Short mmCIF file of C-alpha atoms and ligand atoms in Angstrom, two decimals:
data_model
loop_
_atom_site.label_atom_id
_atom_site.label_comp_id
_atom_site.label_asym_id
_atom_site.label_seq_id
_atom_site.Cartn_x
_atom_site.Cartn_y
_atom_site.Cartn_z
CA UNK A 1 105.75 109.84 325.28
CA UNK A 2 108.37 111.06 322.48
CA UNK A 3 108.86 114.08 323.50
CA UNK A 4 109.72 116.56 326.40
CA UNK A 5 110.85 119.39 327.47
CA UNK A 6 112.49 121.73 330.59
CA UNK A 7 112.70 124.94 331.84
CA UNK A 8 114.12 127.13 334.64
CA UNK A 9 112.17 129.76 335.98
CA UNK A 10 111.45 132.34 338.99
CA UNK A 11 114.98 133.89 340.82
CA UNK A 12 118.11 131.51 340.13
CA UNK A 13 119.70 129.20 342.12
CA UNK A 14 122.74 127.30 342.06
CA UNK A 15 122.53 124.02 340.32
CA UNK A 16 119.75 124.39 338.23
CA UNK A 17 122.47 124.20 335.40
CA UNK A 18 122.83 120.40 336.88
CA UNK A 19 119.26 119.69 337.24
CA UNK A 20 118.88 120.91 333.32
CA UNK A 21 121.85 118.49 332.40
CA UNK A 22 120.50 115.74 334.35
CA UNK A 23 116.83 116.18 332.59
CA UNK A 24 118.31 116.19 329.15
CA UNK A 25 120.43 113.42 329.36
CA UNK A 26 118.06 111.21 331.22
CA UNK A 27 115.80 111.83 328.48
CA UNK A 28 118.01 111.01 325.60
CA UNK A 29 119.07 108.01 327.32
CA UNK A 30 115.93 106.74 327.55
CA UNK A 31 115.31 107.41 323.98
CA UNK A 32 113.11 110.28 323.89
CA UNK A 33 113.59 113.78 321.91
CA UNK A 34 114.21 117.03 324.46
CA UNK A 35 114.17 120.70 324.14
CA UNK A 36 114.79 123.42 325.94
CA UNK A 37 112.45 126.49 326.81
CA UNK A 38 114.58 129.74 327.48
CA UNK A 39 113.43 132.60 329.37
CA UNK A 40 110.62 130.31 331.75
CA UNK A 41 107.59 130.77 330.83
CA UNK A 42 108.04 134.10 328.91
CA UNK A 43 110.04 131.91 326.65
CA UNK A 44 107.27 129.21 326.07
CA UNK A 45 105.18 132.35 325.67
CA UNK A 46 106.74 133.11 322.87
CA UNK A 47 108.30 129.93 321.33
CA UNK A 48 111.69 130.47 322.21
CA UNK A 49 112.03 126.54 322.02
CA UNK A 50 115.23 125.12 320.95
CA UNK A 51 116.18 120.85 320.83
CA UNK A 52 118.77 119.70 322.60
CA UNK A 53 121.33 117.25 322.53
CA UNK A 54 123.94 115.27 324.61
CA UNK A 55 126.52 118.25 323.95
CA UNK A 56 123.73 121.27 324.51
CA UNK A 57 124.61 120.62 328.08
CA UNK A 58 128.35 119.96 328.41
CA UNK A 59 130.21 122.12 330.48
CA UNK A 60 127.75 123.40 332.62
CA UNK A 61 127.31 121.23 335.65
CA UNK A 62 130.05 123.28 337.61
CA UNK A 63 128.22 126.70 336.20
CA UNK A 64 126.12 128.99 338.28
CA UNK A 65 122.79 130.62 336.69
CA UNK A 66 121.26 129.05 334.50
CA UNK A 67 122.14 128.29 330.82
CA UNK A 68 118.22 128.52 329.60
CA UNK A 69 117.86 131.76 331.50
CA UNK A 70 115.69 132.19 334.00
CA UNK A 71 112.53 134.83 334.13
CA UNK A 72 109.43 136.35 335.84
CA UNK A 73 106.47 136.20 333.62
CA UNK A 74 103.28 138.26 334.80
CA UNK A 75 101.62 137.07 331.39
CA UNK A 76 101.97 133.42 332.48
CA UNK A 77 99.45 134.07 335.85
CA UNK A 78 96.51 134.94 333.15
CA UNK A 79 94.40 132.32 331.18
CA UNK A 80 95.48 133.87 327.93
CA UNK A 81 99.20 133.85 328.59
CA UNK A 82 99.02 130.23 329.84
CA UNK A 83 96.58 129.17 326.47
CA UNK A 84 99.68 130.55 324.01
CA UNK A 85 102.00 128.36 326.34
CA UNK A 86 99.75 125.67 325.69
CA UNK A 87 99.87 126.39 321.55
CA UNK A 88 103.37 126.81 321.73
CA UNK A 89 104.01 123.60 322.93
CA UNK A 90 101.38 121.59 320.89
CA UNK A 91 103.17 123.16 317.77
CA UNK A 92 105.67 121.63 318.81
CA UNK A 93 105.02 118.06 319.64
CA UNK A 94 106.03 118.69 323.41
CA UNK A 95 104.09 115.97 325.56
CA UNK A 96 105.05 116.68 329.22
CA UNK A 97 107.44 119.82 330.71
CA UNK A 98 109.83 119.61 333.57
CA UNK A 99 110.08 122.81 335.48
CA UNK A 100 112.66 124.13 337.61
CA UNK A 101 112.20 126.49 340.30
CA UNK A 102 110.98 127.80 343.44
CA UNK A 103 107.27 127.38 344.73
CA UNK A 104 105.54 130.01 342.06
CA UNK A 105 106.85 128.84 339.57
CA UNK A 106 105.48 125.14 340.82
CA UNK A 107 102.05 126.95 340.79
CA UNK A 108 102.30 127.75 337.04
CA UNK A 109 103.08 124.42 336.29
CA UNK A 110 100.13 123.19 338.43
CA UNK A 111 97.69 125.15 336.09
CA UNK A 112 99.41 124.07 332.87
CA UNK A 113 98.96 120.33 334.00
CA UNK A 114 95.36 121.04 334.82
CA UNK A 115 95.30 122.03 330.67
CA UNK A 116 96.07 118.66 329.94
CA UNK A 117 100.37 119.44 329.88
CA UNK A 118 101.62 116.46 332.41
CA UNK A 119 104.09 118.70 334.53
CA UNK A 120 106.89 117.35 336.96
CA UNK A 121 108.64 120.22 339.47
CA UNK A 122 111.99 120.54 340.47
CA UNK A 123 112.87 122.51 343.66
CA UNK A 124 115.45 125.12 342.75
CA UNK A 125 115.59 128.16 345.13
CA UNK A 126 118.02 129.21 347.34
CA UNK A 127 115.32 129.76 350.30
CA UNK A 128 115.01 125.93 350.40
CA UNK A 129 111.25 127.03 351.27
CA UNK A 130 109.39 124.21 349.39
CA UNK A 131 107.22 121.96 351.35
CA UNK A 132 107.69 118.24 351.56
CA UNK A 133 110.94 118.43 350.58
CA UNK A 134 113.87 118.67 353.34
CA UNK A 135 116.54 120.56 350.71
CA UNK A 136 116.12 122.25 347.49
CA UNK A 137 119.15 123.00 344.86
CA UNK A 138 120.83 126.10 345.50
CA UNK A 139 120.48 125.89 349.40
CA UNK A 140 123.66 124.60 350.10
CA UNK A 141 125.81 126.87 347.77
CA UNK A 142 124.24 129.37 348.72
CA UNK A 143 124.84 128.83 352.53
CA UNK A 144 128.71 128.07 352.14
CA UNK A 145 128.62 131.55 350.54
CA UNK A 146 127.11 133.20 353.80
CA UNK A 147 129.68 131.04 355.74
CA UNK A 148 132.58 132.58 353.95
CA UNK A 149 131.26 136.19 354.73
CA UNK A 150 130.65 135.19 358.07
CA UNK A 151 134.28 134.35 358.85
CA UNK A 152 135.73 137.29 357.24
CA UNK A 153 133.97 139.50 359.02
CA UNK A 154 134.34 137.74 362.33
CA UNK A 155 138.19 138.87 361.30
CA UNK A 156 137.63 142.15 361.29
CA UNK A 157 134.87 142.48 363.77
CA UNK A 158 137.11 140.96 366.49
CA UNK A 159 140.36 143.27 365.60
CA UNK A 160 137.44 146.28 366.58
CA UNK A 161 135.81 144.57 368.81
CA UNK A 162 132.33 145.54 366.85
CA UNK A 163 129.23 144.15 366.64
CA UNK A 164 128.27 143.31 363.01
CA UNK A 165 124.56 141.94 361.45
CA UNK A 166 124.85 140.45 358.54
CA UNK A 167 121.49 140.48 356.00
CA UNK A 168 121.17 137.61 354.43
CA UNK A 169 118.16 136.73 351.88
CA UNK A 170 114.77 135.41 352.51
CA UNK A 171 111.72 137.56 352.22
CA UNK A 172 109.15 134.56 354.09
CA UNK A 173 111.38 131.87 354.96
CA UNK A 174 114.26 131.65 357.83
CA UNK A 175 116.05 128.88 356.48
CA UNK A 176 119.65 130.81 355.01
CA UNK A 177 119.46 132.56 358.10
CA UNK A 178 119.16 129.81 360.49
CA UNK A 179 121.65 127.57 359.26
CA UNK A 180 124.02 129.96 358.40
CA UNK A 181 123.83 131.43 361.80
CA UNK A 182 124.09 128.16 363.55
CA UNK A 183 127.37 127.29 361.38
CA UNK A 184 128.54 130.40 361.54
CA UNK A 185 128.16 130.43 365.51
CA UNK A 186 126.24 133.77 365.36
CA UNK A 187 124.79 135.23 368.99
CA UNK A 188 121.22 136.12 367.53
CA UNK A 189 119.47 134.90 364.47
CA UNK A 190 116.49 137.15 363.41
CA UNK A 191 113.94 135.54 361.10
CA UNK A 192 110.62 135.68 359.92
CA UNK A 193 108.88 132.67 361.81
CA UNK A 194 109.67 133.74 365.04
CA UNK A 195 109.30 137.35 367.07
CA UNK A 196 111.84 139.50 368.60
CA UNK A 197 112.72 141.33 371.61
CA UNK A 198 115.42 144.16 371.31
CA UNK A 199 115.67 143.79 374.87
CA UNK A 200 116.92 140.42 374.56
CA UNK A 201 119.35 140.89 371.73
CA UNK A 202 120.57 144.17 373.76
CA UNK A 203 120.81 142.08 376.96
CA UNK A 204 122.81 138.91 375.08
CA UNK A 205 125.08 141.21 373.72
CA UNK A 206 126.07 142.67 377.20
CA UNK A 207 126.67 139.33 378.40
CA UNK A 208 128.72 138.51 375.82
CA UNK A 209 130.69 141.37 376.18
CA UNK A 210 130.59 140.79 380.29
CA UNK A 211 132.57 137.18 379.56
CA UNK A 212 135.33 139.10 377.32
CA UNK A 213 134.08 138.46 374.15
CA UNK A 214 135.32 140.55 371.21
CA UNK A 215 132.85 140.62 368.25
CA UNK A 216 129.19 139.66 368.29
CA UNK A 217 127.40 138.53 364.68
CA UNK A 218 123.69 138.80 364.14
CA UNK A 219 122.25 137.70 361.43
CA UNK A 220 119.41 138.85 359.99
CA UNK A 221 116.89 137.50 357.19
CA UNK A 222 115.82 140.25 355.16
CA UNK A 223 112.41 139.60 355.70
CA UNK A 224 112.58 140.62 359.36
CA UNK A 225 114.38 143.70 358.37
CA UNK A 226 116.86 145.61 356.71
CA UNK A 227 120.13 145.12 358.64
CA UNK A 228 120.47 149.62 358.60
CA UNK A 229 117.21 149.52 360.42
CA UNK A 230 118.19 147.06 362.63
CA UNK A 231 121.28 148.56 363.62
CA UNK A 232 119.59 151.74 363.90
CA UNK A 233 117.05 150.63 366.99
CA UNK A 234 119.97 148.85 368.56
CA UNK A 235 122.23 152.36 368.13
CA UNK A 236 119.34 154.15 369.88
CA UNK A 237 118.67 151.53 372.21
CA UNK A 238 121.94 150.65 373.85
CA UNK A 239 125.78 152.17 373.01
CA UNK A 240 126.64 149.58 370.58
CA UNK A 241 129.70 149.79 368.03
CA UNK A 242 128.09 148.03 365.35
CA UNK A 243 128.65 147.89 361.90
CA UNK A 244 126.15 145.77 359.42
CA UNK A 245 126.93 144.20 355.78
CA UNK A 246 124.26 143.17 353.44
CA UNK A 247 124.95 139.87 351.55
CA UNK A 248 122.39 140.75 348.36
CA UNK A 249 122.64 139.06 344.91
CA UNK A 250 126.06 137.20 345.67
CA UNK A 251 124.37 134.21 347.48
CA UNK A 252 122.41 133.15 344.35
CA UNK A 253 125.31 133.40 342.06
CA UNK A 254 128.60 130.81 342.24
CA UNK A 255 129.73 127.48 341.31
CA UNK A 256 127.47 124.87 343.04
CA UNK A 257 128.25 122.91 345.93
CA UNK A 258 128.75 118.89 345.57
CA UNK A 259 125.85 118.66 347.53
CA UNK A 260 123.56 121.22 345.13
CA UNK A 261 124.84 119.02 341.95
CA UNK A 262 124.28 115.94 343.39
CA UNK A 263 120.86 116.24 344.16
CA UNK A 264 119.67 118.52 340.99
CA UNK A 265 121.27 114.99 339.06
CA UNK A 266 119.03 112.95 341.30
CA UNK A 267 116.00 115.19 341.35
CA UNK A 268 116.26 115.76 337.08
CA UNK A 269 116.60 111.93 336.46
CA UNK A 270 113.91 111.32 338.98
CA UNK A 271 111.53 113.83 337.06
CA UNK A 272 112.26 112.55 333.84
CA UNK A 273 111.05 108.87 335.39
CA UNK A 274 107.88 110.31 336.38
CA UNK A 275 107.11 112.14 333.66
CA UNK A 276 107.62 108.88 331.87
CA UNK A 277 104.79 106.81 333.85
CA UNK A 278 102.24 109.78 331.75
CA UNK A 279 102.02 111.60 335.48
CA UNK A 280 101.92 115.21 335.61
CA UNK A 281 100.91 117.49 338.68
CA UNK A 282 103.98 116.23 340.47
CA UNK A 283 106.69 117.71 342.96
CA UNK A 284 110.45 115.46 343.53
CA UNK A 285 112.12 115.93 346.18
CA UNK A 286 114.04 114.71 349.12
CA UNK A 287 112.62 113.14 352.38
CA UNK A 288 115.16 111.55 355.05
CA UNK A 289 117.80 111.01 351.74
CA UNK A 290 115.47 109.30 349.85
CA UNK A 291 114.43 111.20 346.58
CA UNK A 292 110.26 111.18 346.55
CA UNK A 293 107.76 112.43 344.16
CA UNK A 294 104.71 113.92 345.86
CA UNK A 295 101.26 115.79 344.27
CA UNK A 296 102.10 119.52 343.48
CA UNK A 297 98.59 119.92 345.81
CA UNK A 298 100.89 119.14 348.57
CA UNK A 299 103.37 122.41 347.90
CA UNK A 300 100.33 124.92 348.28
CA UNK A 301 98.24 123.26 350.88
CA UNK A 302 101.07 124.21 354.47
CA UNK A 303 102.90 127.17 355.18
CA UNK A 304 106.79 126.14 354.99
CA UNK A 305 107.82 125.15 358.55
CA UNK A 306 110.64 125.87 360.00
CA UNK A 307 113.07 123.61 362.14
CA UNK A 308 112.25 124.71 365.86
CA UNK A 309 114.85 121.92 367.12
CA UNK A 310 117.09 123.90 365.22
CA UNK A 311 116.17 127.36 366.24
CA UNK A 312 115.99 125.95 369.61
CA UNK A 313 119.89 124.64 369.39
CA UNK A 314 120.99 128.00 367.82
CA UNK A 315 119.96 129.52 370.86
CA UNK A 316 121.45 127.32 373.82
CA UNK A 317 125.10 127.22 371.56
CA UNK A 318 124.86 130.95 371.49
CA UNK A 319 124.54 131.75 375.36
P1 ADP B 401 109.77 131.24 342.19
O1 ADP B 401 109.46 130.15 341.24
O2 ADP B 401 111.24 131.40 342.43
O3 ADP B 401 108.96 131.15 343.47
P2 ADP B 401 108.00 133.42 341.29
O4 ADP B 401 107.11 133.36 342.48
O5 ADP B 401 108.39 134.75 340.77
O6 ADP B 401 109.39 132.63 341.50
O7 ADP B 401 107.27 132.61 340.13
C1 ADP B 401 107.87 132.44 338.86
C2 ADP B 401 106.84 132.54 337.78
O8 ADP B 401 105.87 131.49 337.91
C3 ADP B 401 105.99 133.81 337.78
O9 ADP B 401 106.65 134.90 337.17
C4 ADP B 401 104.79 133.39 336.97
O10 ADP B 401 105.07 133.40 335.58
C5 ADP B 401 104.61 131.93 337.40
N1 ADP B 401 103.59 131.86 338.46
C6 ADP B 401 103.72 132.14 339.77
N2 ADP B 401 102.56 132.00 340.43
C7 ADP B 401 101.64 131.62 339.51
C8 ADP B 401 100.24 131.31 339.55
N3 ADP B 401 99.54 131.38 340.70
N4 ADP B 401 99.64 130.95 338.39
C9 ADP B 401 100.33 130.89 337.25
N5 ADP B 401 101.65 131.17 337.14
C10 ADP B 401 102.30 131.52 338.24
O1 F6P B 402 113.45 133.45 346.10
C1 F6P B 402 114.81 133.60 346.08
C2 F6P B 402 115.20 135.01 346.40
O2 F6P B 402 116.61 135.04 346.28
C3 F6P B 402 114.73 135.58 347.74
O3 F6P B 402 115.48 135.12 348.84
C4 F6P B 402 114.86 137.06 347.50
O4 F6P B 402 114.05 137.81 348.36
C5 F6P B 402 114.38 137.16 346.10
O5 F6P B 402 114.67 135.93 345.47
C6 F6P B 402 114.99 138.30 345.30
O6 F6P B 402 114.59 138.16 343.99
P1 F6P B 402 114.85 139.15 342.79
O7 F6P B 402 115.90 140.11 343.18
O8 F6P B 402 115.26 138.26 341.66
O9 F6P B 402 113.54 139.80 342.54
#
């Protein structure tokens, strides 16, 4: 292999700028030529294919976004889209792809591999939701930014004595929530794996307020529901002063954690490793602190779990 190349695709996360620094400068150190692909896989779409070199990525491992830009690419999920990916990098001497993302963007890379383009996935999504591996980049930023929030509004929620639910993101996966509520010492955590009962929330919330406690904090994944409808059916069902904030966009943006730009180093190197043995059709991640590599068949076959010991915890600490 002489040649490879990376991209970052599907929403941002923190850290992919790490993971695409690591890549390239694994690569040149082990003597092979690199390029980058900007845009995902609009981008290989349409050849916007540049080579990179040792200073391409300097300056950018403290940097959130992504310096390739990242993008959605509806042309990509049909066989003519991915056979112009496939031209694109034949044209240009491009013998295996590393691809950084979430899960869909793993599923692209699964079909270009099946082409004959040997592709290695890095997980990069804030909803750590990628199965087989314990983290993914992004996750950690992206939960010290909920953990600020949290605090500050505990500030002002106790000087009212409010109730507040804060939204955080996660449209099928419970993770941000979960561990952001646990750190952030929250009475109820609503998220997708697991049903509700306003009754209950209604009922913890008395007894909180029946000890002398002054604020309470829900928090809410946004793929349970919005936090305005939420505090609506708890307006209507009890005589709550509540008040609810909705975290949006911020939590994938920010420098990245030591944690995030540790592990993109680790997973990018590790990729580039792989790649080198001639495999394709792989996953790296993390697995009791060891960095793995695992078949990309493995991402789609489960539904991502979530940590029951956890939820379990969340509740007892929140009594
Ligand atoms: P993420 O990678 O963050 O999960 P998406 O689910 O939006 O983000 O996926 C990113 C891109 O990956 C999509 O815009 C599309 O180009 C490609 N992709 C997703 N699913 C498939 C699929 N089943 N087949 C081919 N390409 C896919
Ligand atoms: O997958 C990461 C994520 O941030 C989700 O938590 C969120 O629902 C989604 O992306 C929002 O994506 P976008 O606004 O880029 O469409």
């Amino acid at each position: 292999m002489k040649k490879i190349a990376v991209l970052t695709s599907g929403g941002d996360a923190p850290g992919m700028n790490a993971a695409v620094r690591a890549v390239v400068r694994k690569a040149i150190f082990e003597g092979l030529e690199v390029a980058g692909i900007y845009n995902g896989y609009q981008g290989l779409i349409e050849g916007k294919i540049e080579n990179m070199e040792l200073g391409s990525v300097g300056d950018i491992i403290q940097r959130g976004g992504t310096m390739l830009r990242s993008a959605r690419c509806p042309e990509f999920r049909t066989v003519e889209g991915r056979d112009k990916a496939v031209e694109q990098i034949k044209a240009q001497g491009i013998e295996g792809l590393v691809v950084i993302g979430g899960d869909g963007s793993f599923k692209g890379a699964y079909e270009l591999t099946k082409l004959g383009i040997p592709c290695v996935c890095v997980p990069a999504t804030i909803d750590n939701d990628i199965n087989g591996t314990e983290f993914t980049i992004g996750f950690d930023t992206a939960l010290n930014t909920i953990i600020e929030a949290i605090d500050k509004i505990r500030d002002t929620a106790t000087s009212h004595e409010r109730t507040f639910i804060i939204e955080v993101m996660g449209r099928d996966a419970g993770d941000l929530a979960l561990w952001a509520g646990l750190a952030g010492g929250a009475e109820t955590i609503l998220i997708p794996e697991e049903k509700y009962d306003i009754d209950d929330i209604v009922e913890r919330l008395a007894s909180g307020t029946g000890r002398g406690k002054k604020h309470s904090i829900i928090i809410v994944a946004e793929g349970v529901m919005s936090a305005n409808e939420l505090a609506n059916i708890l307006r209507e069902t009890a005589d709550i002063d509540i008040r609810y904030s909705v975290l949006g966009h911020v939590q994938r943006g920010g420098s990245p954690s030591v944690r995030d730009r540790v592990i993109a180093s680790q997973f990018g190197s590790r990729a580039v490793e792989v790649l080198l043995t001639g495999q394709g059709g792989k996953a790296i991640g993390m697995q009791k602190h060891q960095v793995i590599d695992y078949n990309l068949e493995d991402v789609f076959t489960d539904d991502h779990d979530i940590d029951m010991k956890m939820y379990k915890l969340s509740q007892e600490l929140s009594i």
